[in-house]
PDB file of C-alpha atoms and ligand atoms in Angstrom:
ATOM      1  CA  MET F 911      32.983  59.621  56.980  1.00  0.00           C
ATOM      2  CA  LYS F 912      34.307  56.083  56.650  1.00  0.00           C
ATOM      3  CA  LEU F 913      32.530  55.185  52.904  1.00  0.00           C
ATOM      4  CA  LEU F 914      31.559  51.125  54.348  1.00  0.00           C
ATOM      5  CA  GLU F 915      29.829  52.208  57.427  1.00  0.00           C
ATOM      6  CA  ASN F 916      27.584  49.742  58.974  1.00  0.00           C
ATOM      7  CA  LYS F 917      27.891  47.265  55.868  1.00  0.00           C
ATOM      8  CA  VAL F 918      28.839  44.165  55.604  1.00  0.00           C
ATOM      9  CA  ALA F 919      31.385  42.412  53.132  1.00  0.00           C
ATOM     10  CA  LEU F 920      31.811  39.149  52.074  1.00  0.00           C
ATOM     11  CA  ILE F 921      35.385  38.331  50.401  1.00  0.00           C
ATOM     12  CA  THR F 922      36.484  35.184  48.819  1.00  0.00           C
ATOM     13  CA  GLY F 923      40.455  34.572  48.960  1.00  0.00           C
ATOM     14  CA  GLY F 924      41.107  36.802  51.985  1.00  0.00           C
ATOM     15  CA  SER F 925      44.796  35.480  53.610  1.00  0.00           C
ATOM     16  CA  ARG F 926      47.086  37.094  50.840  1.00  0.00           C
ATOM     17  CA  GLY F 927      48.270  39.169  48.267  1.00  0.00           C
ATOM     18  CA  ILE F 928      45.024  41.596  46.842  1.00  0.00           C
ATOM     19  CA  GLY F 929      42.315  40.510  49.260  1.00  0.00           C
ATOM     20  CA  LYS F 930      44.196  41.036  51.999  1.00  0.00           C
ATOM     21  CA  GLY F 931      44.855  44.512  50.849  1.00  0.00           C
ATOM     22  CA  ILE F 932      40.578  44.483  50.298  1.00  0.00           C
ATOM     23  CA  VAL F 933      40.076  43.046  53.771  1.00  0.00           C
ATOM     24  CA  GLU F 934      42.555  45.951  54.942  1.00  0.00           C
ATOM     25  CA  VAL F 935      41.296  48.675  53.120  1.00  0.00           C
ATOM     26  CA  PHE F 936      37.290  47.622  53.850  1.00  0.00           C
ATOM     27  CA  ALA F 937      38.381  46.907  57.633  1.00  0.00           C
ATOM     28  CA  ALA F 938      39.510  50.755  58.026  1.00  0.00           C
ATOM     29  CA  GLN F 939      36.666  52.235  55.858  1.00  0.00           C
ATOM     30  CA  GLY F 940      34.403  50.928  58.401  1.00  0.00           C
ATOM     31  CA  ALA F 941      33.376  47.596  57.160  1.00  0.00           C
ATOM     32  CA  HIS F 942      32.379  44.239  59.113  1.00  0.00           C
ATOM     33  CA  VAL F 943      34.139  41.892  57.234  1.00  0.00           C
ATOM     34  CA  ALA F 944      34.189  38.109  56.639  1.00  0.00           C
ATOM     35  CA  PHE F 945      36.997  36.832  54.704  1.00  0.00           C
ATOM     36  CA  THR F 946      37.238  33.166  53.193  1.00  0.00           C
ATOM     37  CA  TYR F 947      40.993  31.190  52.468  1.00  0.00           C
ATOM     38  CA  ASN F 948      41.312  27.711  51.542  1.00  0.00           C
ATOM     39  CA  SER F 949      44.365  26.655  53.657  1.00  0.00           C
ATOM     40  CA  SER F 950      46.097  30.241  55.263  1.00  0.00           C
ATOM     41  CA  ALA F 951      44.686  29.153  58.911  1.00  0.00           C
ATOM     42  CA  GLU F 952      47.029  30.472  60.899  1.00  0.00           C
ATOM     43  CA  ALA F 953      47.737  33.803  58.903  1.00  0.00           C
ATOM     44  CA  ALA F 954      44.001  33.923  58.356  1.00  0.00           C
ATOM     45  CA  ASN F 955      43.394  33.998  61.704  1.00  0.00           C
ATOM     46  CA  ALA F 956      45.874  36.770  63.076  1.00  0.00           C
ATOM     47  CA  MET F 957      44.643  39.244  60.437  1.00  0.00           C
ATOM     48  CA  ALA F 958      40.977  39.034  61.650  1.00  0.00           C
ATOM     49  CA  GLU F 959      42.086  39.127  65.648  1.00  0.00           C
ATOM     50  CA  GLU F 960      44.703  41.952  64.196  1.00  0.00           C
ATOM     51  CA  LEU F 961      41.790  43.989  62.938  1.00  0.00           C
ATOM     52  CA  SER F 962      38.557  43.340  64.644  1.00  0.00           C
ATOM     53  CA  GLN F 963      39.376  46.915  66.244  1.00  0.00           C
ATOM     54  CA  ASN F 964      38.092  50.485  66.382  1.00  0.00           C
ATOM     55  CA  GLY F 965      33.926  48.786  65.803  1.00  0.00           C
ATOM     56  CA  VAL F 966      33.980  46.216  63.259  1.00  0.00           C
ATOM     57  CA  LYS F 967      34.316  42.712  63.344  1.00  0.00           C
ATOM     58  CA  VAL F 968      36.830  40.498  61.178  1.00  0.00           C
ATOM     59  CA  LYS F 969      36.140  36.824  60.945  1.00  0.00           C
ATOM     60  CA  ALA F 970      37.982  34.264  58.515  1.00  0.00           C
ATOM     61  CA  TYR F 971      36.610  30.840  57.285  1.00  0.00           C
ATOM     62  CA  GLN F 972      38.086  28.006  55.666  1.00  0.00           C
ATOM     63  CA  SER F 973      35.538  27.418  52.428  1.00  0.00           C
ATOM     64  CA  ASP F 974      36.492  25.789  49.000  1.00  0.00           C
ATOM     65  CA  ALA F 975      35.209  28.125  46.823  1.00  0.00           C
ATOM     66  CA  ALA F 976      35.164  25.895  44.122  1.00  0.00           C
ATOM     67  CA  GLN F 977      32.302  23.720  46.034  1.00  0.00           C
ATOM     68  CA  PHE F 978      29.097  24.679  45.715  1.00  0.00           C
ATOM     69  CA  ASP F 979      27.310  22.773  49.173  1.00  0.00           C
ATOM     70  CA  GLN F 980      30.750  25.167  50.748  1.00  0.00           C
ATOM     71  CA  ALA F 981      29.522  28.080  49.053  1.00  0.00           C
ATOM     72  CA  GLU F 982      25.972  27.546  50.775  1.00  0.00           C
ATOM     73  CA  SER F 983      27.179  26.575  54.327  1.00  0.00           C
ATOM     74  CA  LEU F 984      29.791  29.703  54.236  1.00  0.00           C
ATOM     75  CA  VAL F 985      26.697  32.018  53.330  1.00  0.00           C
ATOM     76  CA  ALA F 986      24.436  30.766  55.939  1.00  0.00           C
ATOM     77  CA  GLN F 987      27.341  30.741  58.608  1.00  0.00           C
ATOM     78  CA  VAL F 988      27.755  34.263  57.937  1.00  0.00           C
ATOM     79  CA  LEU F 989      24.298  35.536  57.488  1.00  0.00           C
ATOM     80  CA  ALA F 990      24.343  33.777  61.400  1.00  0.00           C
ATOM     81  CA  ASP F 991      27.431  35.381  62.442  1.00  0.00           C
ATOM     82  CA  PHE F 992      26.892  39.149  61.031  1.00  0.00           C
ATOM     83  CA  GLY F 993      23.286  39.080  59.751  1.00  0.00           C
ATOM     84  CA  SER F 994      23.973  40.401  56.217  1.00  0.00           C
ATOM     85  CA  VAL F 995      25.521  40.795  52.962  1.00  0.00           C
ATOM     86  CA  ASP F 996      26.085  43.553  51.360  1.00  0.00           C
ATOM     87  CA  ILE F 997      29.080  43.267  49.317  1.00  0.00           C
ATOM     88  CA  LEU F 998      30.189  40.180  47.538  1.00  0.00           C
ATOM     89  CA  ILE F 999      33.791  40.374  46.289  1.00  0.00           C
ATOM     90  CA  ASN F1000      34.557  37.643  44.514  1.00  0.00           C
ATOM     91  CA  ASN F1001      38.955  37.156  44.918  1.00  0.00           C
ATOM     92  CA  ALA F1002      39.898  33.904  45.310  1.00  0.00           C
ATOM     93  CA  GLY F1003      41.661  32.154  41.937  1.00  0.00           C
ATOM     94  CA  ILE F1004      44.669  30.205  41.267  1.00  0.00           C
ATOM     95  CA  THR F1005      47.270  29.451  38.124  1.00  0.00           C
ATOM     96  CA  LYS F1006      48.469  26.351  36.635  1.00  0.00           C
ATOM     97  CA  ASP F1007      50.539  28.149  33.810  1.00  0.00           C
ATOM     98  CA  ASN F1008      50.933  25.609  30.980  1.00  0.00           C
ATOM     99  CA  LEU F1009      51.046  25.351  26.658  1.00  0.00           C
ATOM    100  CA  LEU F1010      48.433  23.769  25.153  1.00  0.00           C
ATOM    101  CA  MET F1011      50.713  21.288  24.375  1.00  0.00           C
ATOM    102  CA  ARG F1012      51.164  20.238  27.849  1.00  0.00           C
ATOM    103  CA  ILE F1013      48.006  20.966  30.351  1.00  0.00           C
ATOM    104  CA  SER F1014      46.733  18.758  31.739  1.00  0.00           C
ATOM    105  CA  GLU F1015      42.766  17.898  31.872  1.00  0.00           C
ATOM    106  CA  GLU F1016      43.151  18.110  35.543  1.00  0.00           C
ATOM    107  CA  ASP F1017      44.595  21.583  35.659  1.00  0.00           C
ATOM    108  CA  PHE F1018      42.064  22.874  33.031  1.00  0.00           C
ATOM    109  CA  ASP F1019      39.206  21.950  35.090  1.00  0.00           C
ATOM    110  CA  ARG F1020      40.730  22.920  38.355  1.00  0.00           C
ATOM    111  CA  VAL F1021      41.459  26.216  37.250  1.00  0.00           C
ATOM    112  CA  ILE F1022      37.597  26.640  35.505  1.00  0.00           C
ATOM    113  CA  GLU F1023      36.705  25.480  39.374  1.00  0.00           C
ATOM    114  CA  VAL F1024      38.483  27.994  41.610  1.00  0.00           C
ATOM    115  CA  ASN F1025      38.282  31.174  39.524  1.00  0.00           C
ATOM    116  CA  LEU F1026      34.986  30.858  37.269  1.00  0.00           C
ATOM    117  CA  LYS F1027      33.015  28.256  38.727  1.00  0.00           C
ATOM    118  CA  SER F1028      33.258  29.840  42.495  1.00  0.00           C
ATOM    119  CA  VAL F1029      32.096  32.961  41.255  1.00  0.00           C
ATOM    120  CA  PHE F1030      28.364  31.198  40.604  1.00  0.00           C
ATOM    121  CA  ASN F1031      28.689  29.530  43.670  1.00  0.00           C
ATOM    122  CA  MET F1032      29.177  32.680  45.808  1.00  0.00           C
ATOM    123  CA  THR F1033      26.539  34.620  43.538  1.00  0.00           C
ATOM    124  CA  LYS F1034      23.997  31.986  44.484  1.00  0.00           C
ATOM    125  CA  ALA F1035      24.609  31.446  47.748  1.00  0.00           C
ATOM    126  CA  VAL F1036      23.927  35.320  48.489  1.00  0.00           C
ATOM    127  CA  GLN F1037      21.572  36.536  45.656  1.00  0.00           C
ATOM    128  CA  ARG F1038      18.537  35.583  48.027  1.00  0.00           C
ATOM    129  CA  THR F1039      19.575  38.128  49.903  1.00  0.00           C
ATOM    130  CA  MET F1040      20.455  40.442  48.501  1.00  0.00           C
ATOM    131  CA  LEU F1041      17.045  40.186  46.580  1.00  0.00           C
ATOM    132  CA  LYS F1042      15.613  39.973  49.672  1.00  0.00           C
ATOM    133  CA  GLN F1043      17.208  43.564  51.104  1.00  0.00           C
ATOM    134  CA  ARG F1044      16.806  45.423  47.687  1.00  0.00           C
ATOM    135  CA  HIS F1045      20.216  46.478  47.359  1.00  0.00           C
ATOM    136  CA  GLY F1046      23.769  44.767  46.894  1.00  0.00           C
ATOM    137  CA  SER F1047      26.861  44.883  45.059  1.00  0.00           C
ATOM    138  CA  ILE F1048      29.453  41.643  43.723  1.00  0.00           C
ATOM    139  CA  ILE F1049      32.393  42.490  42.240  1.00  0.00           C
ATOM    140  CA  ASN F1050      34.653  40.198  40.358  1.00  0.00           C
ATOM    141  CA  MET F1051      38.041  40.026  40.025  1.00  0.00           C
ATOM    142  CA  SER F1052      38.785  38.866  36.731  1.00  0.00           C
ATOM    143  CA  SER F1053      42.422  39.788  35.118  1.00  0.00           C
ATOM    144  CA  ILE F1054      43.740  41.720  31.799  1.00  0.00           C
ATOM    145  CA  VAL F1055      44.012  38.383  30.800  1.00  0.00           C
ATOM    146  CA  GLY F1056      40.451  37.409  30.416  1.00  0.00           C
ATOM    147  CA  VAL F1057      40.400  40.564  28.264  1.00  0.00           C
ATOM    148  CA  GLN F1058      43.505  40.063  25.747  1.00  0.00           C
ATOM    149  CA  GLY F1059      44.378  36.320  26.278  1.00  0.00           C
ATOM    150  CA  ASN F1060      47.984  35.514  27.051  1.00  0.00           C
ATOM    151  CA  ALA F1061      50.218  32.452  25.691  1.00  0.00           C
ATOM    152  CA  GLY F1062      50.473  29.586  28.749  1.00  0.00           C
ATOM    153  CA  GLN F1063      47.381  30.473  30.413  1.00  0.00           C
ATOM    154  CA  THR F1064      44.613  28.912  27.722  1.00  0.00           C
ATOM    155  CA  ASN F1065      42.801  27.720  31.153  1.00  0.00           C
ATOM    156  CA  TYR F1066      43.337  30.837  33.726  1.00  0.00           C
ATOM    157  CA  ALA F1067      42.060  33.704  30.574  1.00  0.00           C
ATOM    158  CA  ALA F1068      39.476  31.199  29.850  1.00  0.00           C
ATOM    159  CA  SER F1069      38.084  31.478  33.579  1.00  0.00           C
ATOM    160  CA  LYS F1070      39.213  35.142  33.584  1.00  0.00           C
ATOM    161  CA  ALA F1071      36.907  35.784  30.309  1.00  0.00           C
ATOM    162  CA  GLY F1072      33.743  33.894  31.754  1.00  0.00           C
ATOM    163  CA  ILE F1073      33.742  36.226  34.592  1.00  0.00           C
ATOM    164  CA  ILE F1074      33.128  39.087  32.208  1.00  0.00           C
ATOM    165  CA  GLY F1075      30.064  37.256  30.329  1.00  0.00           C
ATOM    166  CA  PHE F1076      28.784  36.078  33.962  1.00  0.00           C
ATOM    167  CA  SER F1077      29.155  39.727  35.526  1.00  0.00           C
ATOM    168  CA  LYS F1078      27.219  41.064  32.495  1.00  0.00           C
ATOM    169  CA  SER F1079      24.543  38.683  32.659  1.00  0.00           C
ATOM    170  CA  VAL F1080      24.017  38.825  36.520  1.00  0.00           C
ATOM    171  CA  ALA F1081      24.104  42.762  35.973  1.00  0.00           C
ATOM    172  CA  LEU F1082      21.109  42.688  33.618  1.00  0.00           C
ATOM    173  CA  GLU F1083      19.400  40.095  35.618  1.00  0.00           C
ATOM    174  CA  LEU F1084      19.762  41.848  39.218  1.00  0.00           C
ATOM    175  CA  GLY F1085      19.640  45.194  38.092  1.00  0.00           C
ATOM    176  CA  SER F1086      16.150  46.203  38.648  1.00  0.00           C
ATOM    177  CA  ARG F1087      16.275  44.970  42.128  1.00  0.00           C
ATOM    178  CA  ASN F1088      19.396  47.232  42.888  1.00  0.00           C
ATOM    179  CA  ILE F1089      21.934  44.737  42.764  1.00  0.00           C
ATOM    180  CA  ARG F1090      24.980  45.523  41.002  1.00  0.00           C
ATOM    181  CA  CYS F1091      28.268  43.805  39.651  1.00  0.00           C
ATOM    182  CA  ASN F1092      31.107  44.960  38.014  1.00  0.00           C
ATOM    183  CA  VAL F1093      34.315  43.512  37.021  1.00  0.00           C
ATOM    184  CA  ILE F1094      37.567  44.408  37.894  1.00  0.00           C
ATOM    185  CA  ALA F1095      40.648  43.406  35.923  1.00  0.00           C
ATOM    186  CA  PRO F1096      43.937  43.608  37.203  1.00  0.00           C
ATOM    187  CA  GLY F1097      47.294  44.294  35.212  1.00  0.00           C
ATOM    188  CA  PHE F1098      50.417  42.840  37.329  1.00  0.00           C
ATOM    189  CA  ILE F1099      50.713  43.580  40.694  1.00  0.00           C
ATOM    190  CA  GLU F1100      52.753  43.247  43.359  1.00  0.00           C
ATOM    191  CA  THR F1101      52.291  40.409  46.107  1.00  0.00           C
ATOM    192  CA  GLU F1102      54.126  38.601  48.502  1.00  0.00           C
ATOM    193  CA  MET F1103      54.359  36.099  45.226  1.00  0.00           C
ATOM    194  CA  THR F1104      55.894  38.572  42.919  1.00  0.00           C
ATOM    195  CA  GLN F1105      59.105  39.450  45.633  1.00  0.00           C
ATOM    196  CA  LYS F1106      59.662  36.113  45.608  1.00  0.00           C
ATOM    197  CA  LEU F1107      60.750  36.229  41.618  1.00  0.00           C
ATOM    198  CA  ASP F1108      63.981  37.657  40.230  1.00  0.00           C
ATOM    199  CA  GLU F1109      64.047  41.509  40.554  1.00  0.00           C
ATOM    200  CA  ALA F1110      65.388  42.165  37.180  1.00  0.00           C
ATOM    201  CA  THR F1111      62.151  39.766  35.585  1.00  0.00           C
ATOM    202  CA  VAL F1112      60.552  41.809  36.926  1.00  0.00           C
ATOM    203  CA  GLN F1113      61.982  45.031  37.070  1.00  0.00           C
ATOM    204  CA  THR F1114      61.722  44.425  33.299  1.00  0.00           C
ATOM    205  CA  TRP F1115      57.387  44.327  33.275  1.00  0.00           C
ATOM    206  CA  ARG F1116      57.575  47.457  35.318  1.00  0.00           C
ATOM    207  CA  ASP F1117      59.465  49.231  32.465  1.00  0.00           C
ATOM    208  CA  GLY F1118      56.851  47.937  29.975  1.00  0.00           C
ATOM    209  CA  ILE F1119      53.856  49.496  31.848  1.00  0.00           C
ATOM    210  CA  PRO F1120      52.711  53.168  30.717  1.00  0.00           C
ATOM    211  CA  LEU F1121      52.487  54.261  34.463  1.00  0.00           C
ATOM    212  CA  LYS F1122      56.314  52.362  35.177  1.00  0.00           C
ATOM    213  CA  ARG F1123      55.676  50.531  37.841  1.00  0.00           C
ATOM    214  CA  GLY F1124      53.632  47.410  39.571  1.00  0.00           C
ATOM    215  CA  GLY F1125      50.455  47.884  41.053  1.00  0.00           C
ATOM    216  CA  THR F1126      49.902  47.350  44.850  1.00  0.00           C
ATOM    217  CA  PRO F1127      46.598  45.049  46.733  1.00  0.00           C
ATOM    218  CA  GLN F1128      46.170  48.728  47.703  1.00  0.00           C
ATOM    219  CA  ASP F1129      45.533  50.100  43.809  1.00  0.00           C
ATOM    220  CA  ILE F1130      42.619  47.191  43.870  1.00  0.00           C
ATOM    221  CA  ALA F1131      41.293  47.703  47.227  1.00  0.00           C
ATOM    222  CA  ASN F1132      40.609  51.446  45.939  1.00  0.00           C
ATOM    223  CA  THR F1133      39.067  50.159  42.837  1.00  0.00           C
ATOM    224  CA  CYS F1134      37.037  47.722  45.145  1.00  0.00           C
ATOM    225  CA  LEU F1135      36.015  50.653  48.037  1.00  0.00           C
ATOM    226  CA  TYR F1136      34.930  52.480  45.087  1.00  0.00           C
ATOM    227  CA  LEU F1137      32.104  50.060  43.410  1.00  0.00           C
ATOM    228  CA  ALA F1138      31.403  48.312  46.728  1.00  0.00           C
ATOM    229  CA  SER F1139      30.281  51.738  48.275  1.00  0.00           C
ATOM    230  CA  ASP F1140      27.421  54.319  47.401  1.00  0.00           C
ATOM    231  CA  LEU F1141      29.842  56.370  45.563  1.00  0.00           C
ATOM    232  CA  SER F1142      29.166  53.692  42.551  1.00  0.00           C
ATOM    233  CA  SER F1143      25.394  53.494  42.969  1.00  0.00           C
ATOM    234  CA  TYR F1144      24.863  54.546  39.022  1.00  0.00           C
ATOM    235  CA  VAL F1145      27.332  51.721  37.626  1.00  0.00           C
ATOM    236  CA  THR F1146      26.986  47.941  37.116  1.00  0.00           C
ATOM    237  CA  GLY F1147      27.940  45.613  34.589  1.00  0.00           C
ATOM    238  CA  GLN F1148      31.194  47.255  33.995  1.00  0.00           C
ATOM    239  CA  VAL F1149      35.084  46.228  33.546  1.00  0.00           C
ATOM    240  CA  ILE F1150      37.345  48.496  35.307  1.00  0.00           C
ATOM    241  CA  HIS F1151      40.804  47.888  34.267  1.00  0.00           C
ATOM    242  CA  VAL F1152      43.430  48.636  37.091  1.00  0.00           C
ATOM    243  CA  ASP F1153      46.735  48.187  35.171  1.00  0.00           C
ATOM    244  CA  GLY F1154      48.474  51.428  35.262  1.00  0.00           C
ATOM    245  CA  GLY F1155      47.810  51.875  31.585  1.00  0.00           C
ATOM    246  CA  MET F1156      48.444  48.156  30.408  1.00  0.00           C
ATOM    247  CA  TYR F1157      45.481  47.893  28.452  1.00  0.00           C
ATOM    248  CA  THR F1158      44.441  50.955  25.980  1.00  0.00           C
TER     249      THR F1158
HETATM  250  P1  NAP Z 570      47.787  35.035  46.123  1.00  0.00           P
HETATM  251  O1  NAP Z 570      48.074  35.274  46.744  1.00  0.00           O
HETATM  252  O2  NAP Z 570      47.291  33.722  45.309  1.00  0.00           O
HETATM  253  O3  NAP Z 570      46.319  34.932  46.641  1.00  0.00           O
HETATM  254  C1  NAP Z 570      45.731  33.866  46.819  1.00  0.00           C
HETATM  255  C2  NAP Z 570      43.899  33.931  47.763  1.00  0.00           C
HETATM  256  O4  NAP Z 570      42.890  32.344  47.020  1.00  0.00           O
HETATM  257  C3  NAP Z 570      44.909  33.540  49.001  1.00  0.00           C
HETATM  258  O5  NAP Z 570      43.604  33.799  50.089  1.00  0.00           O
HETATM  259  C4  NAP Z 570      44.437  31.767  48.914  1.00  0.00           C
HETATM  260  O6  NAP Z 570      44.243  31.249  50.039  1.00  0.00           O
HETATM  261  C5  NAP Z 570      42.413  31.952  48.320  1.00  0.00           C
HETATM  262  N1  NAP Z 570      42.305  30.764  47.656  1.00  0.00           N
HETATM  263  C6  NAP Z 570      42.665  29.707  46.539  1.00  0.00           C
HETATM  264  N2  NAP Z 570      42.193  28.875  46.214  1.00  0.00           N
HETATM  265  C7  NAP Z 570      41.217  29.034  47.171  1.00  0.00           C
HETATM  266  C8  NAP Z 570      39.824  28.304  46.643  1.00  0.00           C
HETATM  267  N3  NAP Z 570      40.133  27.019  46.276  1.00  0.00           N
HETATM  268  N4  NAP Z 570      38.898  28.646  47.856  1.00  0.00           N
HETATM  269  C9  NAP Z 570      38.864  29.531  48.666  1.00  0.00           C
HETATM  270  N5  NAP Z 570      39.949  30.316  48.406  1.00  0.00           N
HETATM  271  C10 NAP Z 570      41.230  30.307  47.394  1.00  0.00           C
HETATM  272  O7  NAP Z 570      46.851  35.626  44.603  1.00  0.00           O
HETATM  273  P2  NAP Z 570      46.560  37.156  44.419  1.00  0.00           P
HETATM  274  O8  NAP Z 570      47.489  37.624  43.401  1.00  0.00           O
HETATM  275  O9  NAP Z 570      46.201  37.977  45.023  1.00  0.00           O
HETATM  276  O10 NAP Z 570      45.239  37.244  43.334  1.00  0.00           O
HETATM  277  C11 NAP Z 570      43.704  37.685  43.949  1.00  0.00           C
HETATM  278  C12 NAP Z 570      42.633  37.992  42.281  1.00  0.00           C
HETATM  279  O11 NAP Z 570      43.243  38.823  41.498  1.00  0.00           O
HETATM  280  C13 NAP Z 570      43.161  36.043  41.720  1.00  0.00           C
HETATM  281  O12 NAP Z 570      41.762  36.043  41.309  1.00  0.00           O
HETATM  282  C14 NAP Z 570      43.670  36.464  40.573  1.00  0.00           C
HETATM  283  O13 NAP Z 570      43.527  35.761  39.562  1.00  0.00           O
HETATM  284  C15 NAP Z 570      43.594  37.602  40.706  1.00  0.00           C
HETATM  285  N6  NAP Z 570      44.199  38.547  40.042  1.00  0.00           N
HETATM  286  C16 NAP Z 570      45.578  38.502  40.719  1.00  0.00           C
HETATM  287  C17 NAP Z 570      46.949  39.834  39.415  1.00  0.00           C
HETATM  288  C18 NAP Z 570      48.008  39.573  40.225  1.00  0.00           C
HETATM  289  O14 NAP Z 570      48.900  40.124  39.573  1.00  0.00           O
HETATM  290  N7  NAP Z 570      48.264  39.512  41.574  1.00  0.00           N
HETATM  291  C19 NAP Z 570      46.908  39.790  38.528  1.00  0.00           C
HETATM  292  C20 NAP Z 570      45.440  39.854  37.743  1.00  0.00           C
HETATM  293  C21 NAP Z 570      44.512  38.834  38.582  1.00  0.00           C
HETATM  294  P3  NAP Z 570      45.490  30.446  50.747  1.00  0.00           P
HETATM  295  O15 NAP Z 570      46.289  31.536  51.098  1.00  0.00           O
HETATM  296  O16 NAP Z 570      44.663  29.469  51.781  1.00  0.00           O
HETATM  297  O17 NAP Z 570      45.628  29.789  49.934  1.00  0.00           O
END
């Protein structure tokens, strides 16, 4: 049996990296998937076409998650196309790393808007639908950096820590309506982006991880699968660390 048969999932930032892995795993598990991208139109549409097989519908939408109005109109369009939203995954995120001494106000604000305000925008936009249907699973992508902090990432760490406080509050506010809200805190996940880095540097990172490897998008997607499905029906307000043991 497929774990997400006939569920509708809305996933932000599904065109590459971790988000792409989630879209693939969810479609394979029977979910109909609406996913967003910011600029990778060609890749996103090709992916949607390829995955729209075996009875599932997969569709890509250009939408800047940082913009409140765009989140509202995206959800209205997804509801028109898919009929409901059972699962929301706020995965879209960016980095603009710099030491506090050098970071600009603009780079601080943009990271907060794309990583944190987007979670507010999207959660607000799906809330009415989930309340009406009296079920929903919301999964927000934080980071080990949001828990531990990281030099050179004050903006990113603040956005990812903010996601945790927001999610725990949503879990308390909406639990009585059977809407669950959980957080995933990935460690070092190897994506197309890390393939471009110097192999020796990446190997040093791997060596420092208890499980001695970087994570894969599938490692994160499988945790999303658990949190999205009825396997986790009594789990809410939690932060699940998926990091090979980096955070203990
Ligand atoms: P990635 O490869 O850079 O992909 C980011 C995705 O977000 C892309 O689909 C991108 O779309 C989309 N996106 C960016 N800005 C957006 C916006 N304003 N509105 C809508 N979509 C937007 O990132 P990743 O490494 O897979 O990371 C995914 C999430 O996991 C992020 O929240 C990140 O902070 C978190 N995370 C990652 C790691 C890691 O090691 N990779 C570790 C901890 C946490 P386009 O393709 O159109 O640009």
